[in-house]
Structures are given as structure tokens and as C-alpha cells.
XYZ file of C-alpha atoms in Angstrom:
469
model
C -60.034 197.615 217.414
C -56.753 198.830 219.023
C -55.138 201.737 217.375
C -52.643 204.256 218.167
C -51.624 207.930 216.979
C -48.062 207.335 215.228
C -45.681 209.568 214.362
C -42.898 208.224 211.714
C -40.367 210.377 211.150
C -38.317 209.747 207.690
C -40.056 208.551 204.722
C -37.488 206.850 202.624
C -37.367 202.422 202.531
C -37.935 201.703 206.470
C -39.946 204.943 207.599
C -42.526 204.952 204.651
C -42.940 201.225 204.756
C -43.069 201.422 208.434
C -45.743 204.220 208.147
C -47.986 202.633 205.339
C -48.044 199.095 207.377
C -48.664 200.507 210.913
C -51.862 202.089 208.868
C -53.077 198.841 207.110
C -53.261 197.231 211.117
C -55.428 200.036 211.794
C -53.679 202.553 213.535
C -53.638 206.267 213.119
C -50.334 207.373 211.002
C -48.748 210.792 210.367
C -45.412 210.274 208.205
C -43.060 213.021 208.355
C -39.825 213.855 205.688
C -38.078 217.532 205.516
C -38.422 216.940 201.817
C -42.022 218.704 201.038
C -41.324 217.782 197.165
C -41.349 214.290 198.551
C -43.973 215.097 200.893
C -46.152 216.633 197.888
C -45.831 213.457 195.761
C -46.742 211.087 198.233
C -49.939 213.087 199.186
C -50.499 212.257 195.559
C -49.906 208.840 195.931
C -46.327 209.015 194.249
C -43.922 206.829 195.837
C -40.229 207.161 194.318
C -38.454 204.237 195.925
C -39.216 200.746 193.894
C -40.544 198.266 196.524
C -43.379 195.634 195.435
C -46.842 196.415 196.957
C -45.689 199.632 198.883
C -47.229 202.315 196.023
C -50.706 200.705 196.319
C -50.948 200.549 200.204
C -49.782 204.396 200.761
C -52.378 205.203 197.850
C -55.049 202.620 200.215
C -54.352 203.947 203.216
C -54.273 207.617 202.465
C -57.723 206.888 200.770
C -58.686 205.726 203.628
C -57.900 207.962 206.121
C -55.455 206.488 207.986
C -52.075 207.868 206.482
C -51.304 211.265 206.171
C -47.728 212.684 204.990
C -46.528 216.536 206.712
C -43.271 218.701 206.269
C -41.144 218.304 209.460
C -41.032 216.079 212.504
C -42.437 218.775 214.241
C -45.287 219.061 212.754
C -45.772 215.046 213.025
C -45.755 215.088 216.289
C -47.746 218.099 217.762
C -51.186 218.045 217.053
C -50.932 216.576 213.850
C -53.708 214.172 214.423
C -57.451 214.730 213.608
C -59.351 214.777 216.492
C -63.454 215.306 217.325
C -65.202 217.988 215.410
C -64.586 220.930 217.132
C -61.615 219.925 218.930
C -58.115 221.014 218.443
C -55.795 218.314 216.698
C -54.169 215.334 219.071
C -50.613 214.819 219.797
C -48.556 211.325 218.712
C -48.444 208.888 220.914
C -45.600 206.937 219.775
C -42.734 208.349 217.807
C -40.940 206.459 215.122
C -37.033 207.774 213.909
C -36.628 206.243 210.754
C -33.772 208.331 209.843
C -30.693 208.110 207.844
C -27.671 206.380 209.982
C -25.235 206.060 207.382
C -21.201 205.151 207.869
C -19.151 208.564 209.305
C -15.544 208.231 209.600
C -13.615 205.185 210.208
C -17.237 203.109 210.348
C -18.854 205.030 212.944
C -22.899 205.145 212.810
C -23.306 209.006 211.876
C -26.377 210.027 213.943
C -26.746 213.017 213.450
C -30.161 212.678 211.876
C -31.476 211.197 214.634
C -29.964 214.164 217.035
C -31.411 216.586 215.159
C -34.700 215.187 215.463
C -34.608 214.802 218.993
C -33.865 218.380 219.495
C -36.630 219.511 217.471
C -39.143 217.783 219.292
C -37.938 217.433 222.749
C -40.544 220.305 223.677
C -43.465 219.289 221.549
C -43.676 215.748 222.738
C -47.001 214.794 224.697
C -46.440 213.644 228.109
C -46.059 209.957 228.322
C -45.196 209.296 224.596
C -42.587 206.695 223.416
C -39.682 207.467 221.312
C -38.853 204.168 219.096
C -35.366 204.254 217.165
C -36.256 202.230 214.764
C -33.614 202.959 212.551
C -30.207 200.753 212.776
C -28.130 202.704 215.591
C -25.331 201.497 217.987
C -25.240 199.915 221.464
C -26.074 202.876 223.828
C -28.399 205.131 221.047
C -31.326 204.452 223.250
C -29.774 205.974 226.400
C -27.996 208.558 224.554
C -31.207 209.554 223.103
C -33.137 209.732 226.701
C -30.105 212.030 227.792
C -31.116 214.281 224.838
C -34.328 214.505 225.321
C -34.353 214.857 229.018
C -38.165 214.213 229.622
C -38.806 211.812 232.678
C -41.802 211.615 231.170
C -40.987 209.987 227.599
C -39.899 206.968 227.307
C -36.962 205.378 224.796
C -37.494 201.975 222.600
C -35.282 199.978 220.189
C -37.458 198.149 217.811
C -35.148 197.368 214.735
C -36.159 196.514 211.706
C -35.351 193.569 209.752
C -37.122 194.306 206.357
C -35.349 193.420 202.829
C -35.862 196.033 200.274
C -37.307 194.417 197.245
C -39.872 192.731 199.965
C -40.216 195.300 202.547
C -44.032 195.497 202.788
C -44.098 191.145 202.874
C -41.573 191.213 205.567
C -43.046 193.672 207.821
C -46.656 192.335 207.403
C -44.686 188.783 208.263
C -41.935 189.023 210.363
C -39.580 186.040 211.789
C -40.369 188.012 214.650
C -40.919 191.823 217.004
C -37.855 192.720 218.611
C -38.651 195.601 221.421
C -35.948 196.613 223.852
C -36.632 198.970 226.769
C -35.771 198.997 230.265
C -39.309 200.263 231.389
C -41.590 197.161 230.873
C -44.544 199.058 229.958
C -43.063 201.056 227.244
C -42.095 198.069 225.585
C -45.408 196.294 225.956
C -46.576 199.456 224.163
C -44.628 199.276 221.234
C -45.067 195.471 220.980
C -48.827 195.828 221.346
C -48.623 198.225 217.684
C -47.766 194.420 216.252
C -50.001 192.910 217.438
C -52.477 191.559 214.406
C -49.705 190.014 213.125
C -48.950 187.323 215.656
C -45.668 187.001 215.238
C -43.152 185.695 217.976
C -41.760 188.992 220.435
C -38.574 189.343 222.145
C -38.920 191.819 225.102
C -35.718 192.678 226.445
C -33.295 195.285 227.373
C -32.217 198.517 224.786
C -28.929 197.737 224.267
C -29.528 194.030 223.280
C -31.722 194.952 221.176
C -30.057 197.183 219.298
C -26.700 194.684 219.417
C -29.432 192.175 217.706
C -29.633 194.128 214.486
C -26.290 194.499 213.838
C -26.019 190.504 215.152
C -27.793 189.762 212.177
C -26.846 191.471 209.616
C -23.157 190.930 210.033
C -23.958 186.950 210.281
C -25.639 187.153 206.695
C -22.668 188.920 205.797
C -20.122 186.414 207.067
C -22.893 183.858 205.037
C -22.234 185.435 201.818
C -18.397 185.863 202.293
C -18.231 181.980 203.220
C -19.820 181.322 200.347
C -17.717 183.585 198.006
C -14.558 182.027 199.590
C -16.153 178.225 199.277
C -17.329 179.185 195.505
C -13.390 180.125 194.540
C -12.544 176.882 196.476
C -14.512 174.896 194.281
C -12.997 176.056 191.103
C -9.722 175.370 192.079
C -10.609 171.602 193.293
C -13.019 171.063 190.472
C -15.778 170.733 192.664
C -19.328 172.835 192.049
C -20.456 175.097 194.479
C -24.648 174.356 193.406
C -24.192 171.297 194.456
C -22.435 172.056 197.405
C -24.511 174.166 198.422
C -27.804 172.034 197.903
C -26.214 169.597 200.498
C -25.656 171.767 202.732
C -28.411 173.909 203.087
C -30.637 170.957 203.883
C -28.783 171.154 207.167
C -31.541 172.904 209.192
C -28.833 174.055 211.102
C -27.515 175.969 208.038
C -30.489 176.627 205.895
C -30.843 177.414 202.022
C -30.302 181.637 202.119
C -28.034 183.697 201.555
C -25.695 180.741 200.249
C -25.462 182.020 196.655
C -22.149 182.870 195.267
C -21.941 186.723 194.297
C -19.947 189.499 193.049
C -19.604 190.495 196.793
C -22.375 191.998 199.177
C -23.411 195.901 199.277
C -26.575 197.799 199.956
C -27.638 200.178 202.473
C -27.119 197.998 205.387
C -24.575 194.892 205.620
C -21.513 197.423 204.111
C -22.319 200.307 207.170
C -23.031 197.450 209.661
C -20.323 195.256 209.481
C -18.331 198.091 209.764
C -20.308 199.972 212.423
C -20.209 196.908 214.432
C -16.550 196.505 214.156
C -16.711 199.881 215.694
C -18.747 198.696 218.705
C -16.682 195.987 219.345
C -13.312 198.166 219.196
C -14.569 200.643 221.905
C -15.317 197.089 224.067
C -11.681 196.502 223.373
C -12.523 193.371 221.485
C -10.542 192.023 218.455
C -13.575 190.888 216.361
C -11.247 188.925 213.683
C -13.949 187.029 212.562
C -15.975 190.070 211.230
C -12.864 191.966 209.806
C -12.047 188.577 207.561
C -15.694 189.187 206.810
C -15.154 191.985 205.214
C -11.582 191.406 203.874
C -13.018 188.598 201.802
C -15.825 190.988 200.438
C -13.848 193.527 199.322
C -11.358 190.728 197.572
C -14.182 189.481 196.215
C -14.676 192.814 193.748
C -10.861 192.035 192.718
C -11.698 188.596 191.905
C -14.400 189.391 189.394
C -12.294 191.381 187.614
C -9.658 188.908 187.077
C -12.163 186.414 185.848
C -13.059 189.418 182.919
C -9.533 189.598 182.238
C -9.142 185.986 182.033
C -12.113 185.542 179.945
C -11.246 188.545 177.646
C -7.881 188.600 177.017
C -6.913 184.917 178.237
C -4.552 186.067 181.128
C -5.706 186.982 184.486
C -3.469 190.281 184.295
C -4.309 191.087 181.233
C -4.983 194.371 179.590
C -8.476 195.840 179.862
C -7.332 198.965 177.704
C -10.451 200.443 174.977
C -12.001 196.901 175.962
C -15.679 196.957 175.338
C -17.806 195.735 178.385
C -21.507 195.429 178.675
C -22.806 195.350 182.422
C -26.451 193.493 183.147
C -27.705 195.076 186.265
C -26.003 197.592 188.488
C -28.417 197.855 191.394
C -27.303 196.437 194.087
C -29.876 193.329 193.687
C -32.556 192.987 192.276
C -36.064 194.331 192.813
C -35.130 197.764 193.685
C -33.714 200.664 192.092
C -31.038 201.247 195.221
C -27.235 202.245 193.652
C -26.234 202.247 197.396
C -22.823 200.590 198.014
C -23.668 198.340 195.035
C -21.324 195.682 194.354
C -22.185 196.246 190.534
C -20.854 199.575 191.334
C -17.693 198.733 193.255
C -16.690 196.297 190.365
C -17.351 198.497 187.376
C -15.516 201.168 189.015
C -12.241 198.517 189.302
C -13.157 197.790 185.045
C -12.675 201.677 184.236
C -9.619 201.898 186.326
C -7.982 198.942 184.217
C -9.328 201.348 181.004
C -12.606 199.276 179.712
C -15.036 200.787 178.103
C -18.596 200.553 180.177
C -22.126 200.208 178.939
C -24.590 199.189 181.306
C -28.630 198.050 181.391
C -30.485 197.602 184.494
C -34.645 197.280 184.102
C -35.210 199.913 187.358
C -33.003 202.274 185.613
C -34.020 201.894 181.900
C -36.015 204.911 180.587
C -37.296 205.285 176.931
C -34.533 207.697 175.398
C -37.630 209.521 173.868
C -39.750 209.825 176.447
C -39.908 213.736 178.598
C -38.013 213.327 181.763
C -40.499 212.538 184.945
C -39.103 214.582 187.854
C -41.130 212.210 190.267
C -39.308 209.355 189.094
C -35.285 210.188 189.542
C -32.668 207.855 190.722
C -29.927 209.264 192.582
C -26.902 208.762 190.801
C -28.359 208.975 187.881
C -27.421 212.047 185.476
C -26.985 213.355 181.843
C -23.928 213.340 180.676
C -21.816 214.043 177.047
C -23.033 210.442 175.976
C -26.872 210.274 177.240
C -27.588 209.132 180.505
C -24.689 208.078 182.657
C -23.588 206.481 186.240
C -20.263 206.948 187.503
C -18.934 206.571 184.012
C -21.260 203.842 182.967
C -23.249 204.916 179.970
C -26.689 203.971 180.591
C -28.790 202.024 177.644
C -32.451 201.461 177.464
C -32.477 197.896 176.175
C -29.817 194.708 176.912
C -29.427 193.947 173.283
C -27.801 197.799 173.149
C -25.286 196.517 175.882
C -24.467 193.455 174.133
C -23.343 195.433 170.848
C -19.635 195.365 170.117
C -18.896 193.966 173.328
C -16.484 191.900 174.007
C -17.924 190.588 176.902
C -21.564 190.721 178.865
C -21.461 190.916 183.118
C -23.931 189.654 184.773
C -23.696 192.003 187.890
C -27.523 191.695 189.585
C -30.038 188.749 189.603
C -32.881 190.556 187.422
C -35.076 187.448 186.584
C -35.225 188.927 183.506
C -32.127 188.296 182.166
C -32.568 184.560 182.023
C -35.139 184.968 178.887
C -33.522 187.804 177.080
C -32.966 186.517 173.219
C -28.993 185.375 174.034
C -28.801 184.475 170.325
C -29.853 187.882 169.512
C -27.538 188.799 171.840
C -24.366 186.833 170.153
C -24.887 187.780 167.093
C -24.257 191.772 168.193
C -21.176 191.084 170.512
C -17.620 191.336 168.902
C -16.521 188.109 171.494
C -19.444 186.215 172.520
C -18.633 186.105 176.243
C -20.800 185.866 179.463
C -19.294 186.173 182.636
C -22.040 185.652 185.432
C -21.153 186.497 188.527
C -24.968 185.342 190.121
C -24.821 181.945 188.442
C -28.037 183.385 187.226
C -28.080 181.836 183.666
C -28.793 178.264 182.628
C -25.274 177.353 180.752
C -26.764 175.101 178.143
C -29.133 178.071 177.016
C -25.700 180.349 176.494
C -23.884 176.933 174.953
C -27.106 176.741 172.229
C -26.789 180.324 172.028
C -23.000 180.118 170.337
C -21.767 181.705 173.837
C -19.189 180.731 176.377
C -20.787 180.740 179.833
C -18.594 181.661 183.207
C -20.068 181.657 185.992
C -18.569 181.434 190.064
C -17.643 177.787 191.309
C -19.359 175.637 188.658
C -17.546 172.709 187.448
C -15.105 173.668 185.354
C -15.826 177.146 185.666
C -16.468 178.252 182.089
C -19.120 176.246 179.494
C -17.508 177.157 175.858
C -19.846 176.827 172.746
């Protein structure tokens, strides 16, 4: 079977899934992070981060041999791999950065991560070994990083990733497809060979469009969600209803069915530095990208929006006073099936509700703890901390159970799209609020359930826009 010595350097969402699925296809995989607490844990088969399936593969493949976990990128890449008894250890082959690029100043990519890295191992890399940026980087990063490392011998690839936290491990064992850019043919052919098992369809092309593809993407699904946003308000004011809008027109192949679900806006680790990145990009090309900036305009309206609809459905007026106003949040993540606060819509939007002077209690299942259970220091979310009232977020006092969130409120948000909260006990629930309100910003929650409840139902762009009991 073909298999290769890999070094991936990062271990957070992309570099530990990255490492854990390179080992399932069989290759030989040596995950680096600079945090050895981290480091320690996962040797132990402790994996922080909630992503289906991705505990239980590290904990297979380190059984198995094939996945190992060491303190610096160094280390990772020189002689870090078990070779013949007797012999001294191996050097990587193929080098994976899966490091943090998050947004620097006015949008720029901050890459200094990746620099860092490059210095550190310019020296100990093995002749003929391929450096892949795998994490999201702007045009150029791929030359810039061969003028770094200044090795003839070593060649540069961009191989982005398109994975989805909350199905990381599904999407990289079956991708849409393997997107490899390098302008020495062999190096690429390299990379794409890693991929091979899984048969799915490869573009081979240059660096630079390759690494203009990622951001391609993800600001298109972000213009997707703000169209939808804008058609969603649309609908309320012409009485029309965005579900059924939306049915019709995602049966246009040409359109398709995701990522046309109305929201409280779109956040994460990704589309928010992106969009923004790429604006960057296209700036330094001298190139007005209007369409993207409206992109973003309408997402960051979007926030505003949701709070008018909870002062309309609290207090009757859309300016109205949000003073000592009880609100109970339902999910702050930024969606669901992970525990990731980053850029979180849920976030953005509560922080607008204590501005206007509410009163925030929030429930999300990947944060809930039970209040009398010892503190697990291998299970922390950052963000998370103790504060006067119990365990807090950015003001938002964290509550084990929804039915604590409902009590005295004078509203519920639905902020994330937890399954969950479609089969909570909503009677339960009405009978502890002080105004039996729901406003659900997902369209998440079957209206007739809330109506039988004794609740009034708002969602985004339904017919009529709010279902009263």
C-alpha cells in the first residue's frame, strides 16, 4: 500500500483532522502543536475540540501505530519517524501548516504562524520534501513561503481545505473534490497522490489559483447566506414565506438546497476572516469588489435586525426599551455541532441585547456542565469563565438546563440550530417564562408545537412573521 511520512503542523480543527485522516488511508503521521498540555492529552486519546467521529479515529490510529502527537514543528519534522530496528529515526516527507491565519488589521490574513514555522524548520527539512499550506492563506503565500525557506530543494503546495466543523472527519474522508496547486508538476502529483483512496475528483493547477479557490468559495456561501437574509426580510414585508421560496428555488440545480436558510447572520472561524481577507486581495489588485462588501454590509445589518424583532416582540415597538428585560438565549455557538464561540453570530447579537440593557441567560448543549460536577481541565472552552454569578460568557450567564433559561424570561432566542431544541418540553417551558415569547432566528421550531404550547412563535420570513397562541 502507498504511504508517506507526514508531518502536520497545528493540531487544532483542520491540522488534527488532517493528521488523524491522512493516518486512517494508511500513511505514516507525526502531528505537531507548541501546546505539550494539548500534546499530553491527545497522546491519551483526549481530544478537546467537539467534532463527530474525530475522538475515536485519533484514539484508532494512535492504537495503531500510525499517529503519533510531539511538542514543536521541529521535532515533527526531523527524525521524528520510526524507522528499522537499529536505525536512527526518518525525516517527513511532506509537511503540512495547519496553522492559525486569523484576521490582522484592516482584514489582512495575519501569518505570522505560518512564518514562524517556516523559520524553524527551514534547516531541518529533508532534501526533496514538500511544504503544503494547507491552512487558508492569501494569493502569493505559496511563493512568499519558498522565499522564506530558500531551499531549491523543497518544494511549496497549496492544498486548501474545505472541511465544515461539525463534519470535518465526513468531509475530508469525502470530499467534492482535491484541490493541489504548485507550479512544479511533480510536487503536486505528490500531494495529490496522499488522496488517493478516496477517489475523489483533483484539480491540479497553479499556487495562486489555488489558494484564490478557497477564499472563492467561502465568500460565495457567504454572499448565499446574505441573499437569503435579505430575501427572508423581503418576504415579511410582501407577505410572502421564505420556506417556500426557498423550496422552489433550490430545486434549481443551478442553485441547489444549502446554505439557503435564513439566519441570525453568518460567523465562525472562516467566512467572517475570509470575506474580509479577500476584500483585502482584491484591494491590493486595485479592484472595487462591491459585490463582496454588500456581502458583508448585509451580515453585519443582519445582527441589528434581530434585535429589532426582540424589541418588537417584547415591548411591541421596534425601538423599544430593552432596559432590566429578561432574555433567555438557546445556543450561542456559532452553529451547531461544535463547541466553537469564534465570531459567533449568537455572540455578535447578544452583545447588541446587553448594550440596549437586557438581562442575558444563555444554554447551549456543548457548553452545559453539571453545576456540581469538579471542573475537567481537559475539557475547557475558551471563552468560557467563572464569574460573580456562576459560569459566564461575555456577560451571558451560563445555565446547565433550557428550562433554567426559560425562567422569568420575557422572551426565549433561538440563536443556533441544536436539533435539540425542537423536543425540549415548550409547555414546560411557558409555564416558567414571565411573557411566553419565542423569537427563532433559525426557523428551527415547528410553529404549531409553540401555538399548542400557549406560545407566540417568530421566526425570519414566514408568513406573517409571528404565530400567536
Amino acid at each position: 500500500m502507498f504511504t508517506r511520512r507526514v508531518a502536520v503542523v497545528g493540531a487544532g480543527y483542520v491540522g488534527l483532522t488532517t493528521g488523524a485522516c491522512l493516518a486512517s488511508l494508511g500513511h505514516q503521521v507525526v502531528c505537531a502543536d507548541i501546546d505539550a498540555a494539548k500534546v499530553e492529552r491527545l497522546r491519551r486519546g483526549v481530544v478537546d475540540i467537539v467534532e463527530p467521529g474525530l475522538a475515536e479515529m485519533v484514539v484508532e490510529q494512535v492504537s495503531a501505530g500510525r499517529l503519533s502527537f510531539v511538542v514543536g514543528a521541529a521535532s515533527a519534522v526531523s527524525a521524528g519517524f520510526p524507522a528499522d530496528a537499529g536505525a536512527e529515526g526518518l525525516d517527513a516527507e511532506i509537511v503540512f501548516l495547519c496553522l492559525p491565519t486569523p484576521m490582522g488589521v484592516g482584514g489582512v490574513a495575519d501569518l505570522r504562524a505560518v512564518e514562524v514555522v517556516v523559520e524553524e524548520t527551514r534547516e531541518l527539512l529533508a532534501a526533496g520534501a514538500v511544504v503544503v499550506n494547507k491552512s487558508t492563506v492569501p494569493v502569493g503565500t505559496a511563493g512568499r513561503t519558498a522565499e522564506l525557506l530558500d531551499r531549491a530543494d523543497v518544494a511549496v503546495v497549496s492544498n486548501p481545505e474545505f472541511l465544515r466543523e461539525g463534519s470535518a472527519v465526513h468531509d475530508f474522508l469525502n470530499p467534492d473534490r482535491i484541490v493541489v496547486g504548485c507550479d512544479t508538476a511533480e510536487a503536486a502529483e505528490r500531494v495529490a497522490a496522499l488522496y488517493a483512496r478516496l477517489g475523489a475528483p483533483t484539480v491540479l493547477t497553479d499556487a495562486a489559483s489555488a489558494e484564490l479557490m478557497k477564499y472563492a468559495a467561502n465568500c460565495f456561501l457567504a454572499m448565499k447566506l446574505s441573499y437569503v437574509n435579505a430575501m427572508a426580510e423581503l418576504c415579511e414585508r410582501v407577505g410572502a414565506d421564505i420556506g417556500d421560496v426557498t423550496e422552489g428555488i433550490g430545486y434549481d440545480r443551478r442553485i441547489g438546497q444549502a446554505f439557503l436558510s435564513p439566519g441570525p447572520g453568518w460567523g465562525g472561524s472562516c467566512l467572517p476572516k475570509d470575506t474580509h481577507a479577500l476584500l483585502q486581495v482584491a484591494d491590493a489588485a486595485d479592484f472595487e469588489f462591491r459585490l463582496l462588501r454588500a456581502t458583508i454590509d448585509t451580515n453585519t445589518r443582519q445582527r441589528q435586525r434581530i434585535v429589532d424583532k426582540v424589541r418588537q416582540a417584547v415591548t411591541g415597538r421596534r425601538a423599544g426599551s430593552l432596559t432590566r428585560v429578561r432574555l433567555g438565549l438557546l445556543g450561542l455557538t456559532f452553529k451547531a455541532g461544535t463547541d466553537d464561540l469564534r465570531d459567533s453570530p449568537a455572540l455578535a447579537i447578544a452583545a447588541l441585547l446587553r448594550q440596549a440593557g437586557a438581562e442575558l441567560v444563555g444554554y447551549d448543549p456543548a457548553l452545559a456542565t453539571d453545576p456540581t460536577a469538579p471542573a475537567d481541565p481537559d475539557k475547557t472552552v475558551l471563552g468560557v469563565s467563572e464569574g460573580p454569578g456562576g459560569r459566564e460568557i461575555d456577560g451571558i450567564r451560563l445555565v446547565s438546563d433550557p428550562l433554567e433559561a426559560a425562567q422569568g424570561a420575557e422572551a426565549l432566542v433561538v440563536l443556533t440550530e441544536w436539533p435539540m431544541f425542537r423536543t425540549l418540553d415548550w409547555a414546560s417551558m411557558a409555564g416558567v417564562m414571565k411573557q411566553p415569547t419565542v423569537i427563532d432566528t433559525r426557523n428551527l421550531l415547528d410553529p404549531a408545537t409553540l401555538r399548542r404550547a400557549g406560545l407566540t412563535g417568530i421566526g425570519l420570513g414566514r408568513r406573517g412573521a409571528a404565530v400567536t397562541a
